[in-house]
Each structure stands twice: as structure tokens, then as C-alpha cells.
Amino acid sequence: QATLFPYTTLFRSKTELESLKAQQEKYIAEATAVIASLQGDISSNSSLLSQLSAQEKALNADIQQKVAELNRQ
């Protein structure tokens, strides 16, 4: 019986390690999905920010043009 104890402990440890590895792989897959989603959000937000910036520039140019017209009158 003394000779079987280390072997059963090793076998149990291997099983536990395999379980931990599977759990780790699951967490990595979930984290990867979350990162991909966040990257998509960042890309989308960046695109929206660029559009808003362009609209702001156009509005500022329009306002400056109207102010200049009013100053000429």
C-alpha cells in the first residue's frame, strides 16, 4: 500500500492539473472574446469621434462665415 500512495497522488495531481488547464483555457477564451468586443467598441467609438470632429469643424466654419457676414452688414 505504501508503494501505491505516491502513484495515486501523482494521478490525482495530473487530473487536477488537467482540470485547471481546461478552466484556464476557458478563461482565456472568454477574455479573448471580451477583448475583441472591447476593441470593436473602441474602433466604433473612434469612428464616431472622427465623424463628430468633422461635423464640429464644419459647424465652426459655418458659424465663422455667418459672423463675418454679419460684421460686414
PDB file of C-alpha atoms in Angstrom:
ATOM      1  CA  GLN A   1       0.000   0.000   0.000  1.00  0.00           C
ATOM      2  CA  ALA A   2       2.857   2.376   0.708  1.00  0.00           C
ATOM      3  CA  THR A   3       4.099   1.946  -2.853  1.00  0.00           C
ATOM      4  CA  LEU A   4       0.703   2.864  -4.367  1.00  0.00           C
ATOM      5  CA  PHE A   5       0.292   6.114  -2.432  1.00  0.00           C
ATOM      6  CA  PRO A   6       2.750   8.227  -4.479  1.00  0.00           C
ATOM      7  CA  TYR A   7       1.285   6.897  -7.741  1.00  0.00           C
ATOM      8  CA  THR A   8      -2.309   7.692  -6.790  1.00  0.00           C
ATOM      9  CA  THR A   9      -1.220  11.142  -5.604  1.00  0.00           C
ATOM     10  CA  LEU A  10       0.534  11.704  -8.912  1.00  0.00           C
ATOM     11  CA  PHE A  11      -2.513  10.520 -10.844  1.00  0.00           C
ATOM     12  CA  ARG A  12      -4.812  12.771  -8.821  1.00  0.00           C
ATOM     13  CA  SER A  13      -2.460  15.688  -9.305  1.00  0.00           C
ATOM     14  CA  LYS A  14      -2.392  15.112 -13.064  1.00  0.00           C
ATOM     15  CA  THR A  15      -6.191  15.076 -13.141  1.00  0.00           C
ATOM     16  CA  GLU A  16      -6.346  18.269 -11.109  1.00  0.00           C
ATOM     17  CA  LEU A  17      -3.795  19.901 -13.404  1.00  0.00           C
ATOM     18  CA  GLU A  18      -5.799  18.890 -16.459  1.00  0.00           C
ATOM     19  CA  SER A  19      -8.911  20.365 -14.870  1.00  0.00           C
ATOM     20  CA  LEU A  20      -7.086  23.577 -14.040  1.00  0.00           C
ATOM     21  CA  LYS A  21      -5.686  23.734 -17.564  1.00  0.00           C
ATOM     22  CA  ALA A  22      -9.165  23.315 -19.051  1.00  0.00           C
ATOM     23  CA  GLN A  23     -10.506  26.023 -16.749  1.00  0.00           C
ATOM     24  CA  GLN A  24      -7.612  28.306 -17.680  1.00  0.00           C
ATOM     25  CA  GLU A  25      -8.257  27.736 -21.392  1.00  0.00           C
ATOM     26  CA  LYS A  26     -11.930  28.590 -20.842  1.00  0.00           C
ATOM     27  CA  TYR A  27     -10.999  31.828 -19.058  1.00  0.00           C
ATOM     28  CA  ILE A  28      -8.523  32.712 -21.807  1.00  0.00           C
ATOM     29  CA  ALA A  29     -11.192  32.142 -24.466  1.00  0.00           C
ATOM     30  CA  GLU A  30     -13.671  34.301 -22.535  1.00  0.00           C
ATOM     31  CA  ALA A  31     -11.073  37.037 -22.014  1.00  0.00           C
ATOM     32  CA  THR A  32     -10.179  36.936 -25.702  1.00  0.00           C
ATOM     33  CA  ALA A  33     -13.846  37.366 -26.630  1.00  0.00           C
ATOM     34  CA  VAL A  34     -14.205  40.304 -24.234  1.00  0.00           C
ATOM     35  CA  ILE A  35     -11.041  41.918 -25.614  1.00  0.00           C
ATOM     36  CA  ALA A  36     -12.299  41.505 -29.186  1.00  0.00           C
ATOM     37  CA  SER A  37     -15.617  43.075 -28.210  1.00  0.00           C
ATOM     38  CA  LEU A  38     -13.902  45.988 -26.494  1.00  0.00           C
ATOM     39  CA  GLN A  39     -11.617  46.508 -29.481  1.00  0.00           C
ATOM     40  CA  GLY A  40     -14.704  46.667 -31.679  1.00  0.00           C
ATOM     41  CA  ASP A  41     -16.255  49.217 -29.331  1.00  0.00           C
ATOM     42  CA  ILE A  42     -13.080  51.290 -29.360  1.00  0.00           C
ATOM     43  CA  SER A  43     -12.958  51.190 -33.145  1.00  0.00           C
ATOM     44  CA  SER A  44     -16.611  52.178 -33.369  1.00  0.00           C
ATOM     45  CA  ASN A  45     -16.166  54.980 -30.836  1.00  0.00           C
ATOM     46  CA  SER A  46     -13.080  56.206 -32.661  1.00  0.00           C
ATOM     47  CA  SER A  47     -15.039  56.322 -35.896  1.00  0.00           C
ATOM     48  CA  LEU A  48     -17.876  58.222 -34.230  1.00  0.00           C
ATOM     49  CA  LEU A  49     -15.411  60.632 -32.660  1.00  0.00           C
ATOM     50  CA  SER A  50     -13.865  61.305 -36.069  1.00  0.00           C
ATOM     51  CA  GLN A  51     -17.307  61.969 -37.544  1.00  0.00           C
ATOM     52  CA  LEU A  52     -18.233  64.307 -34.691  1.00  0.00           C
ATOM     53  CA  SER A  53     -14.940  66.144 -35.026  1.00  0.00           C
ATOM     54  CA  ALA A  54     -15.537  66.652 -38.746  1.00  0.00           C
ATOM     55  CA  GLN A  55     -19.069  67.895 -38.061  1.00  0.00           C
ATOM     56  CA  GLU A  56     -17.766  70.271 -35.381  1.00  0.00           C
ATOM     57  CA  LYS A  57     -15.207  71.716 -37.798  1.00  0.00           C
ATOM     58  CA  ALA A  58     -17.877  72.186 -40.454  1.00  0.00           C
ATOM     59  CA  LEU A  59     -20.204  73.893 -37.964  1.00  0.00           C
ATOM     60  CA  ASN A  60     -17.429  76.152 -36.691  1.00  0.00           C
ATOM     61  CA  ALA A  61     -16.569  77.147 -40.261  1.00  0.00           C
ATOM     62  CA  ASP A  62     -20.245  77.862 -40.943  1.00  0.00           C
ATOM     63  CA  ILE A  63     -20.537  79.947 -37.769  1.00  0.00           C
ATOM     64  CA  GLN A  64     -17.397  81.911 -38.607  1.00  0.00           C
ATOM     65  CA  GLN A  65     -18.728  82.574 -42.098  1.00  0.00           C
ATOM     66  CA  LYS A  66     -22.072  83.822 -40.729  1.00  0.00           C
ATOM     67  CA  VAL A  67     -20.328  86.013 -38.143  1.00  0.00           C
ATOM     68  CA  ALA A  68     -18.169  87.506 -40.894  1.00  0.00           C
ATOM     69  CA  GLU A  69     -21.295  88.201 -42.985  1.00  0.00           C
ATOM     70  CA  LEU A  70     -22.990  89.895 -40.028  1.00  0.00           C
ATOM     71  CA  ASN A  71     -19.904  92.009 -39.358  1.00  0.00           C
ATOM     72  CA  ARG A  72     -19.927  93.209 -42.982  1.00  0.00           C
ATOM     73  CA  GLN A  73     -23.519  94.448 -42.723  1.00  0.00           C
TER      74      GLN A  73
END
